CSV table of C-alpha atoms in Angstrom, one decimal:
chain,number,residue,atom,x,y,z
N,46,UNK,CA,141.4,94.7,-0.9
N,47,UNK,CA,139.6,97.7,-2.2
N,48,UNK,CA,140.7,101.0,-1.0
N,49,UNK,CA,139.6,104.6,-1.5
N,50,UNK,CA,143.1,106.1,-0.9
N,51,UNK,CA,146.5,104.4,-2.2
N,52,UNK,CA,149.0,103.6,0.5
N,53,UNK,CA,151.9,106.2,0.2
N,54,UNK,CA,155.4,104.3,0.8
N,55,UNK,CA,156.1,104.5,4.0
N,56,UNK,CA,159.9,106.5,5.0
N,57,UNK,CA,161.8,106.7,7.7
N,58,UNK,CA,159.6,109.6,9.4
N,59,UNK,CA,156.5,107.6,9.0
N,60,UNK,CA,158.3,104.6,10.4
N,61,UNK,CA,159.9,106.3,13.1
N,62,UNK,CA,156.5,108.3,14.4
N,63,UNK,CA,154.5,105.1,14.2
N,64,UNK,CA,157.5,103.1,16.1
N,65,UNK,CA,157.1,106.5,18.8
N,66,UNK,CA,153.2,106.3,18.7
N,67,UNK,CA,152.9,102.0,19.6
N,68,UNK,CA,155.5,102.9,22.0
N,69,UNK,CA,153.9,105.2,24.0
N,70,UNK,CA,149.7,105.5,22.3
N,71,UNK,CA,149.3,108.4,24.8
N,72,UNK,CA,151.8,110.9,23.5
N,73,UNK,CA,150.8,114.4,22.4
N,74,UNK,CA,151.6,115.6,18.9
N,75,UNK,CA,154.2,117.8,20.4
N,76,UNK,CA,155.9,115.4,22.5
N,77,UNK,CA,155.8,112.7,19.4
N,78,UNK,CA,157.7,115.4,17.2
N,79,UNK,CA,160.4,116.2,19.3
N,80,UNK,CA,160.7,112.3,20.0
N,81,UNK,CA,160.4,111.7,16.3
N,82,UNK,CA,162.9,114.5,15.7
N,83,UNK,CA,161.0,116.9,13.3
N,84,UNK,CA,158.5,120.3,13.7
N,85,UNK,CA,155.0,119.9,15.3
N,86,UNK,CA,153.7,120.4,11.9
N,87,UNK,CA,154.8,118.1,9.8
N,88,UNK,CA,154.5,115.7,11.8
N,89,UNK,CA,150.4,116.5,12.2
N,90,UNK,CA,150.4,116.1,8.6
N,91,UNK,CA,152.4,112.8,8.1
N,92,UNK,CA,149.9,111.5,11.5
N,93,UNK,CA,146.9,112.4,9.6
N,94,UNK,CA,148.2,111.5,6.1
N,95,UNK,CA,148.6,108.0,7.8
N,96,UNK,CA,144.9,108.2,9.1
N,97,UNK,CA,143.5,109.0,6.4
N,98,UNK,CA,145.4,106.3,4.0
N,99,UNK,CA,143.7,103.7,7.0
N,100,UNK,CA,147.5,102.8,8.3
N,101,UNK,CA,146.6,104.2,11.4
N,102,UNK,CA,143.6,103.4,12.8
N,103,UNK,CA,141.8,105.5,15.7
N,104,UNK,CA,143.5,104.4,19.2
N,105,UNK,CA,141.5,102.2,21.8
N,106,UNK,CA,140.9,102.5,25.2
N,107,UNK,CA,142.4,99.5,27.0
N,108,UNK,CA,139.5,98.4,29.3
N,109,UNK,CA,141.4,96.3,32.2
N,110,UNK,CA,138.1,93.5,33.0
N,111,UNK,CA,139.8,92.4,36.0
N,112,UNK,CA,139.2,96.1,37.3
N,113,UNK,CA,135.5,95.2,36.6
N,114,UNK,CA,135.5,91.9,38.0
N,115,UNK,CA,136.1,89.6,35.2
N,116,UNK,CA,139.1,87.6,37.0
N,117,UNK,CA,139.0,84.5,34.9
N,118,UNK,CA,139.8,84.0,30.8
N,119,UNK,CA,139.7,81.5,28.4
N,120,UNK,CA,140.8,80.4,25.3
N,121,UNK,CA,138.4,78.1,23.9
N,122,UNK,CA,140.0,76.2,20.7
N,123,UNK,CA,136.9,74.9,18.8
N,124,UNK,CA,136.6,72.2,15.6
N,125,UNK,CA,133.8,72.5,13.6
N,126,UNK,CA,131.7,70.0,12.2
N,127,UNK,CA,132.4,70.9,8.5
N,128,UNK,CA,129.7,68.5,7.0
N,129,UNK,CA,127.0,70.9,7.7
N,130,UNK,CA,127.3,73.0,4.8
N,131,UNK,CA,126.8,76.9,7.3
N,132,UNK,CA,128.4,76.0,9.7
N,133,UNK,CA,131.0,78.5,10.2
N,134,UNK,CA,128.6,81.1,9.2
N,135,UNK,CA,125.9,80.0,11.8
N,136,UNK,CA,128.7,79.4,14.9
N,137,UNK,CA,129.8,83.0,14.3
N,138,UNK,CA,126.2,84.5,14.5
N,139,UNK,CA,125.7,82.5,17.8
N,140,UNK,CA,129.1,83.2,19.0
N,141,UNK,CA,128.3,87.0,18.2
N,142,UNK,CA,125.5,87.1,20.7
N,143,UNK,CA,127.7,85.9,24.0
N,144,UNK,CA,128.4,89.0,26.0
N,145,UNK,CA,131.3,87.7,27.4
N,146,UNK,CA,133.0,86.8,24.1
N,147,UNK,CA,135.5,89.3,23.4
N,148,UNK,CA,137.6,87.7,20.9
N,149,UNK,CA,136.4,85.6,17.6
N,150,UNK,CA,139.4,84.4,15.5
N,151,UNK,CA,139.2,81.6,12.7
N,152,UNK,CA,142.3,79.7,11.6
N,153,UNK,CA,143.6,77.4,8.7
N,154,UNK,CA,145.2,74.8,11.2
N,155,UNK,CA,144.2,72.1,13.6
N,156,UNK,CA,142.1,74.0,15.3
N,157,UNK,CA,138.9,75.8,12.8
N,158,UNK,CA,138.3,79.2,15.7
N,159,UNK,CA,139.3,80.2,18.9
N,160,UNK,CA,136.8,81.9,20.8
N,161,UNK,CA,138.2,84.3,24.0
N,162,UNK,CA,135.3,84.0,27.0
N,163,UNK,CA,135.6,86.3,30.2
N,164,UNK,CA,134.0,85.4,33.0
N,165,UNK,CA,134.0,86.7,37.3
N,166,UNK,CA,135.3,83.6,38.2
N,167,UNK,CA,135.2,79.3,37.7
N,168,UNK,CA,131.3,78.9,39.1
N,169,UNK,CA,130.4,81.6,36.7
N,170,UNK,CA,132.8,80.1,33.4
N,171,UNK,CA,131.2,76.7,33.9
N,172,UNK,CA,128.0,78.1,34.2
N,173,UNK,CA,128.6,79.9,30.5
N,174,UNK,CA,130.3,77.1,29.5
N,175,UNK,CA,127.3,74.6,30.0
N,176,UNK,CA,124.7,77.0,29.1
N,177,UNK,CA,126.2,79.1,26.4
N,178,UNK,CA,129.1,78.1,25.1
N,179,UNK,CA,127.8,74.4,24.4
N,180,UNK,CA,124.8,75.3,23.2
N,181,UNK,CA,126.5,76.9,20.2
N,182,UNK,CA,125.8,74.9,16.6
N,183,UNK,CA,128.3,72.8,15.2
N,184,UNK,CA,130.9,71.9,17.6
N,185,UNK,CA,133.1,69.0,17.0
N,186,UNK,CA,135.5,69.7,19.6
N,187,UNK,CA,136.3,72.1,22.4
N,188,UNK,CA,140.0,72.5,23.9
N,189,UNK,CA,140.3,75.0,26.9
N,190,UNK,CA,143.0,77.1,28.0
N,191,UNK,CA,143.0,79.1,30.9
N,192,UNK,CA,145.1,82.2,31.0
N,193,UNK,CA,147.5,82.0,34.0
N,194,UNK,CA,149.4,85.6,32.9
N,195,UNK,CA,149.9,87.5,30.4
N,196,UNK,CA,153.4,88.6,30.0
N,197,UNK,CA,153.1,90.6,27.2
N,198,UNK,CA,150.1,92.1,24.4
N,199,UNK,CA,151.1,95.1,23.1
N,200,UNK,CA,150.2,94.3,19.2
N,201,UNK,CA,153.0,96.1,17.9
N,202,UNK,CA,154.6,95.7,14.3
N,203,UNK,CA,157.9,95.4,14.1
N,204,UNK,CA,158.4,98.7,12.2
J,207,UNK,CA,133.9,101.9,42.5
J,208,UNK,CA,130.4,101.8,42.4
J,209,UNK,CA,129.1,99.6,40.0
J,210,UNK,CA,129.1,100.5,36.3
J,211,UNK,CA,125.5,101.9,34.9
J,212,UNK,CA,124.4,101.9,31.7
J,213,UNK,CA,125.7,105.5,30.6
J,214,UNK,CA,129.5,104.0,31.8
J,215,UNK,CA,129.0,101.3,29.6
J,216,UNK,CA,128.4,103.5,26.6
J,217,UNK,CA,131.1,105.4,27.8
J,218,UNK,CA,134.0,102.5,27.7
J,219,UNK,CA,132.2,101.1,24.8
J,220,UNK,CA,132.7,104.7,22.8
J,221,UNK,CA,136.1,104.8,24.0
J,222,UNK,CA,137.4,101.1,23.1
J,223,UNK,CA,135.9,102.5,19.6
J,224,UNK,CA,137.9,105.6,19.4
J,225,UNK,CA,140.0,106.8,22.3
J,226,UNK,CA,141.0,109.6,20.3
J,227,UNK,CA,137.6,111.5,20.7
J,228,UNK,CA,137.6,115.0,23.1
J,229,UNK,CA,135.4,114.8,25.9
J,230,UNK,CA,133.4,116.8,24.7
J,231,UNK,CA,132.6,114.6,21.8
J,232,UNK,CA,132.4,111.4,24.3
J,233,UNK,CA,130.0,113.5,26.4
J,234,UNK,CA,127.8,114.2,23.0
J,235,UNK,CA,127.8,110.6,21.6
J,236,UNK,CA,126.5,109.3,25.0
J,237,UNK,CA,124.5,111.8,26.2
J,238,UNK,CA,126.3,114.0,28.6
J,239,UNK,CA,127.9,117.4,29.4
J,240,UNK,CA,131.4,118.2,28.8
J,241,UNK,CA,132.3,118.6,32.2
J,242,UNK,CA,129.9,115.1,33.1
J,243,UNK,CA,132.0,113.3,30.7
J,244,UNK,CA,135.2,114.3,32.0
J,245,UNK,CA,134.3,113.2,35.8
J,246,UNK,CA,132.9,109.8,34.7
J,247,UNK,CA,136.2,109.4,32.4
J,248,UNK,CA,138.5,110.4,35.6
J,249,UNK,CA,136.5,108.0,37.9
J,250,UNK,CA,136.8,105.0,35.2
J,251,UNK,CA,140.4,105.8,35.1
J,252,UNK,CA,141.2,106.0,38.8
J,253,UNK,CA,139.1,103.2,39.5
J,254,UNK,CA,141.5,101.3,37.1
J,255,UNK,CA,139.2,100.6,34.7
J,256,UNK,CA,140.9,102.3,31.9
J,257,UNK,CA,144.2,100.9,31.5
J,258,UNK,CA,145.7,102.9,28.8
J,259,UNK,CA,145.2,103.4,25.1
J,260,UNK,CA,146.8,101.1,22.3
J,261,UNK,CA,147.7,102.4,18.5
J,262,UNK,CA,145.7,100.1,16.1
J,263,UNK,CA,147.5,99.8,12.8
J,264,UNK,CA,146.7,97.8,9.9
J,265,UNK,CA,149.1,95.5,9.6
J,266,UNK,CA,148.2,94.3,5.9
J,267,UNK,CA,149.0,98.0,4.4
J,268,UNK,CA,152.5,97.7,6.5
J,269,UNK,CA,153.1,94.8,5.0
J,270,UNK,CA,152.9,92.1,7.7
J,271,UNK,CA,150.5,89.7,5.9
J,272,UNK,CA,150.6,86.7,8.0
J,273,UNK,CA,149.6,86.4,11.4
J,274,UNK,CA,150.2,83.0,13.4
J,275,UNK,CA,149.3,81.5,17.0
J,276,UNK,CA,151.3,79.4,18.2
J,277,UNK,CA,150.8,76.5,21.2
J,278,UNK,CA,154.2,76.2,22.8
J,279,UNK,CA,154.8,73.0,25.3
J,280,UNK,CA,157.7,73.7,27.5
J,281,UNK,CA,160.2,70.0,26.6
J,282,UNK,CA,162.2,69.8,29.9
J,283,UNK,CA,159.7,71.3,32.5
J,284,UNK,CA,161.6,71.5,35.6
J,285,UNK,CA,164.8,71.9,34.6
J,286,UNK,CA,164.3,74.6,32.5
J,287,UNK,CA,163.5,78.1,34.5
J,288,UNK,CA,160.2,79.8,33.0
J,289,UNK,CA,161.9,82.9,33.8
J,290,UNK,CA,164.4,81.8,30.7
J,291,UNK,CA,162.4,81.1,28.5
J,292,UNK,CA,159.7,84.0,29.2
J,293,UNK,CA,162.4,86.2,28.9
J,294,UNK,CA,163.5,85.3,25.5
J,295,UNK,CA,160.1,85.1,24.0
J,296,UNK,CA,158.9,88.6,25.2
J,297,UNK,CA,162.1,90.2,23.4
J,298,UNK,CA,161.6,88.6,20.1
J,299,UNK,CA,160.0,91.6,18.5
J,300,UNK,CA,157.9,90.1,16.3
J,301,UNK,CA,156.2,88.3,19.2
J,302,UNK,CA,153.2,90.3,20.0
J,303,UNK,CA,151.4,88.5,22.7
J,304,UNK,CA,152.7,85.6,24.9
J,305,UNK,CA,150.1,84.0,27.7
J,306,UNK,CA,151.2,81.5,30.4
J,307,UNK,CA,148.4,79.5,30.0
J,308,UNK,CA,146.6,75.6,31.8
J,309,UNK,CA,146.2,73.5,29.4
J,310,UNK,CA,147.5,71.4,26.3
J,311,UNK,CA,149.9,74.1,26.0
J,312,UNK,CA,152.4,76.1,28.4
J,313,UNK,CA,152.3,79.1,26.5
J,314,UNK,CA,150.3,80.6,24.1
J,315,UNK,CA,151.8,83.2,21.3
J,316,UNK,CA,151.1,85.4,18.3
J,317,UNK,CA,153.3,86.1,15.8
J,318,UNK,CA,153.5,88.4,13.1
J,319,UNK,CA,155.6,88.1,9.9
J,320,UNK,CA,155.3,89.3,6.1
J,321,UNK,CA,154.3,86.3,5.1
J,322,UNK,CA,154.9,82.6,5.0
J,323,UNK,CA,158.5,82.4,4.2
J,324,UNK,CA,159.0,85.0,6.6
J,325,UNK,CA,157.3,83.6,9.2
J,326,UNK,CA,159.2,79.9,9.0
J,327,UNK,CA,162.1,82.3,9.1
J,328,UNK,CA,160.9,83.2,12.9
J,329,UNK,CA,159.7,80.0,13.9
J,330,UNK,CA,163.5,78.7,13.2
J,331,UNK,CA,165.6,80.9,13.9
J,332,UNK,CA,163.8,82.8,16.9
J,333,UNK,CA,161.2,80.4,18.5
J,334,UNK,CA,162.6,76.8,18.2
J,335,UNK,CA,166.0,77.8,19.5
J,336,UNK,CA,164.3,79.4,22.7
J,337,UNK,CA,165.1,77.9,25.9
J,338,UNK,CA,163.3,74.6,26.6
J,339,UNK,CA,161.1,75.0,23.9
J,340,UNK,CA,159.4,71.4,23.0
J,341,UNK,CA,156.2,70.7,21.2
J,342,UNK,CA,154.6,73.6,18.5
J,343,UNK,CA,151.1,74.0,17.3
J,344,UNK,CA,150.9,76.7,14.6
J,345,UNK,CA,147.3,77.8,13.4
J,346,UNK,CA,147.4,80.3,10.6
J,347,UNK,CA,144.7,83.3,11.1
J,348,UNK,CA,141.8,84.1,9.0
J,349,UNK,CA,139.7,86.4,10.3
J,350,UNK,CA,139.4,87.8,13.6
J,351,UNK,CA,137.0,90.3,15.2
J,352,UNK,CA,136.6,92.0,18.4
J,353,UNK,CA,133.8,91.8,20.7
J,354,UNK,CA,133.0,94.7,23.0
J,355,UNK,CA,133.0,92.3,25.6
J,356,UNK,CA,130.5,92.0,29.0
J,357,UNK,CA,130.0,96.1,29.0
C-alpha cells in the first residue's frame, strides 16, 4: 500500500489515547488527556499526528435504521458463478445501486461476498429480495441469515 | 419524528462521512445556517436516530492484517445456556461483532488478528473452547465497503 506519510511507531501514549478514543468516540480533547494522563496539548498533537499518518480516520455518526424504520436485516451469503470471466466486477456494480445495501464484503472462503440488505419489515425484504436482489448477475447461490440481535459491534482493535 | 426530507438525508449522510465536522461546517456542506443545522442535528438525535459516533481506525497501519467471519453453530442447543456462551464471546477482545442470527448458523462473528498464525491462535485457544461451541465456518475478508444505506 502506497502512502504519502510513513506510519510513526506507535508508543504507549498513542496506544493508550486510541484505546480512550474507541472507548468512548465522543470524548473531548480535554477529557481524553486527563483520561490518557498527559497535557491537553500534546495530546492534540499525537491526535492529529495520528490523523494525518491515516491511523485515525474521521469518526462516523452511528445512524440507528431501526429509529428510521428499517426493523429487519440480512446477511445475504452469495456464490458466484466464477465461469463468467466479470463477474465479481459486474455483481459489485449492481450490488452498488441497491439502496438498502449497506454492507459489501468479499471473502476467500466458501462463501465468494456477503451482501448486508435493510429492509421495514418481511413483506418489504421479500419484495427486494425477488426484485432486486435476484436480479443481480451471476449468482450461484444465496444463503440468508437473519439478524435476531446484535450483542456486540463496536469494531475495536485490540490495542 | 416527522419523516426525514431530503436536506436530513444529506445531513446523516455528511455525518456518517465525518462526525467530526462543526455545525457550522455540516450546515455549509448541505446548505443550511449554523443555527438550522444545529436544530435538525438535535431533532435527529432526540428522535434516536443518531446513535452515537464510532472511531474508525485503519486496522492495516496498526498491524491487524487479517480480518475473519466466522459462522458459529451452537453443538448441544438446549443444554447449553445462550447466556454462557454470549457472554464468553463478547469478552474475547479481539471479537469485534457477534450477531444472534436464523439461519445455517447461530451466531455470526468477526474477528480480528495480525495475521494468519495469529488468528488460528484465537480460533483455538479463545473460540473453540467457548461454551457449546459446535460447527465453524471461517471466510477470510477481502475487501469490504460501506454503503450509505436507504438515506
Amino acid at each position: 500500500m502506497l502512502r504519502d506519510i510513513d506510519i510513526p511507531m506507535l508508543d504507549d501514549l498513542d496506544r493508550r489515547l486510541l484505546r480512550q478514543l474507541q472507548a468512548d468516540p465522543s470524548l473531548s480533547q480535554a477529557d481524553l488527556a486527563e483520561r490518557a494522563g498527559v497535557s491537553p496539548l500534546k495530546a492534540g498533537r499525537r491526535i492529529a499526528r495520528l490523523e494525518q499518518a491515516g491511523v485515525l480516520r474521521p469518526r462516523r455518526a452511528v445512524i440507528d435504521w431501526a429509529a428510521l424504520g428499517y426493523e429487519v436485516a440480512v446477511s445475504l451469503r452469495i456464490t458466484l458463478d466464477k465461469t463468467a470471466p466479470r463477474a465479481f466486477d459486474e455483481f459489485l456494480a449492481a450490488a452498488r445501486d441497491i439502496p438498502e445495501v449497506t454492507e459489501i464484503q468479499t471473502f476467500l472462503g466458501r462463501v465468494d461476498l456477503r451482501l448486508m440488505v435493510l429492509a421495514r419489515d418481511m413483506a418489504h425484504y421479500q419484495a427486494l429480495y425477488r426484485d432486486r436482489i435476484l436480479a443481480l448477475p451471476h449468482i450461484a447461490d444465496i444463503e440468508a441469515l437473519v439478524t435476531v440481535s446484535t450483542l456486540k459491534d463496536d469494531r475495536s482493535l485490540p490495542l | 419524528m416527522t419523516p426525514l426530507d431530503d436536506t436530513d438525508r444529506a445531513l446523516l449522510r455528511e455525518m456518517v462521512r465525518d462526525a467530526g465536522q462543526s455545525a457550522a461546517q455540516l450546515g455549509a456542506a448541505v446548505g443550511l445556517s449554523q443555527p438550522a443545522a444545529w436544530r435538525r442535528i438535535r431533532r435527529l438525535r432526540e428522535a434516536g436516530v443518531l446513535a452515537g459516533r464510532r472511531v474508525e481506525l485503519d486496522a492495516q497501519a496498526l498491524g491487524f492484517g487479517v480480518t475473519v467471519f466466522l459462522g458459529v453453530k451452537l453443538a448441544t442447543r438446549g443444554r447449553i445456556s445462550l447466556e454462557d456462551f454470549e457472554r464468553a464471546v463478547t469478552a474475547i477482545p479481539e471479537v469485534q461483532l457477534v450477531e444472534h442470527v436464523l439461519g445455517l448458523f447461530d451466531y455470526r462473528l468477526r474477528v480480528v488478528a495480525r495475521d494468519l498464525a495469529d488468528f488460528e491462535r484465537v480460533l483455538r485457544r479463545r473460540i473453540m473452547t467457548l461454551p457449546g461451541v459446535g460447527d465453524v465456518e471461517a471466510n477470510v475478508l477481502l475487501s469490504e465497503e460501506r454503503r450509505p444505506g436507504p438515506i
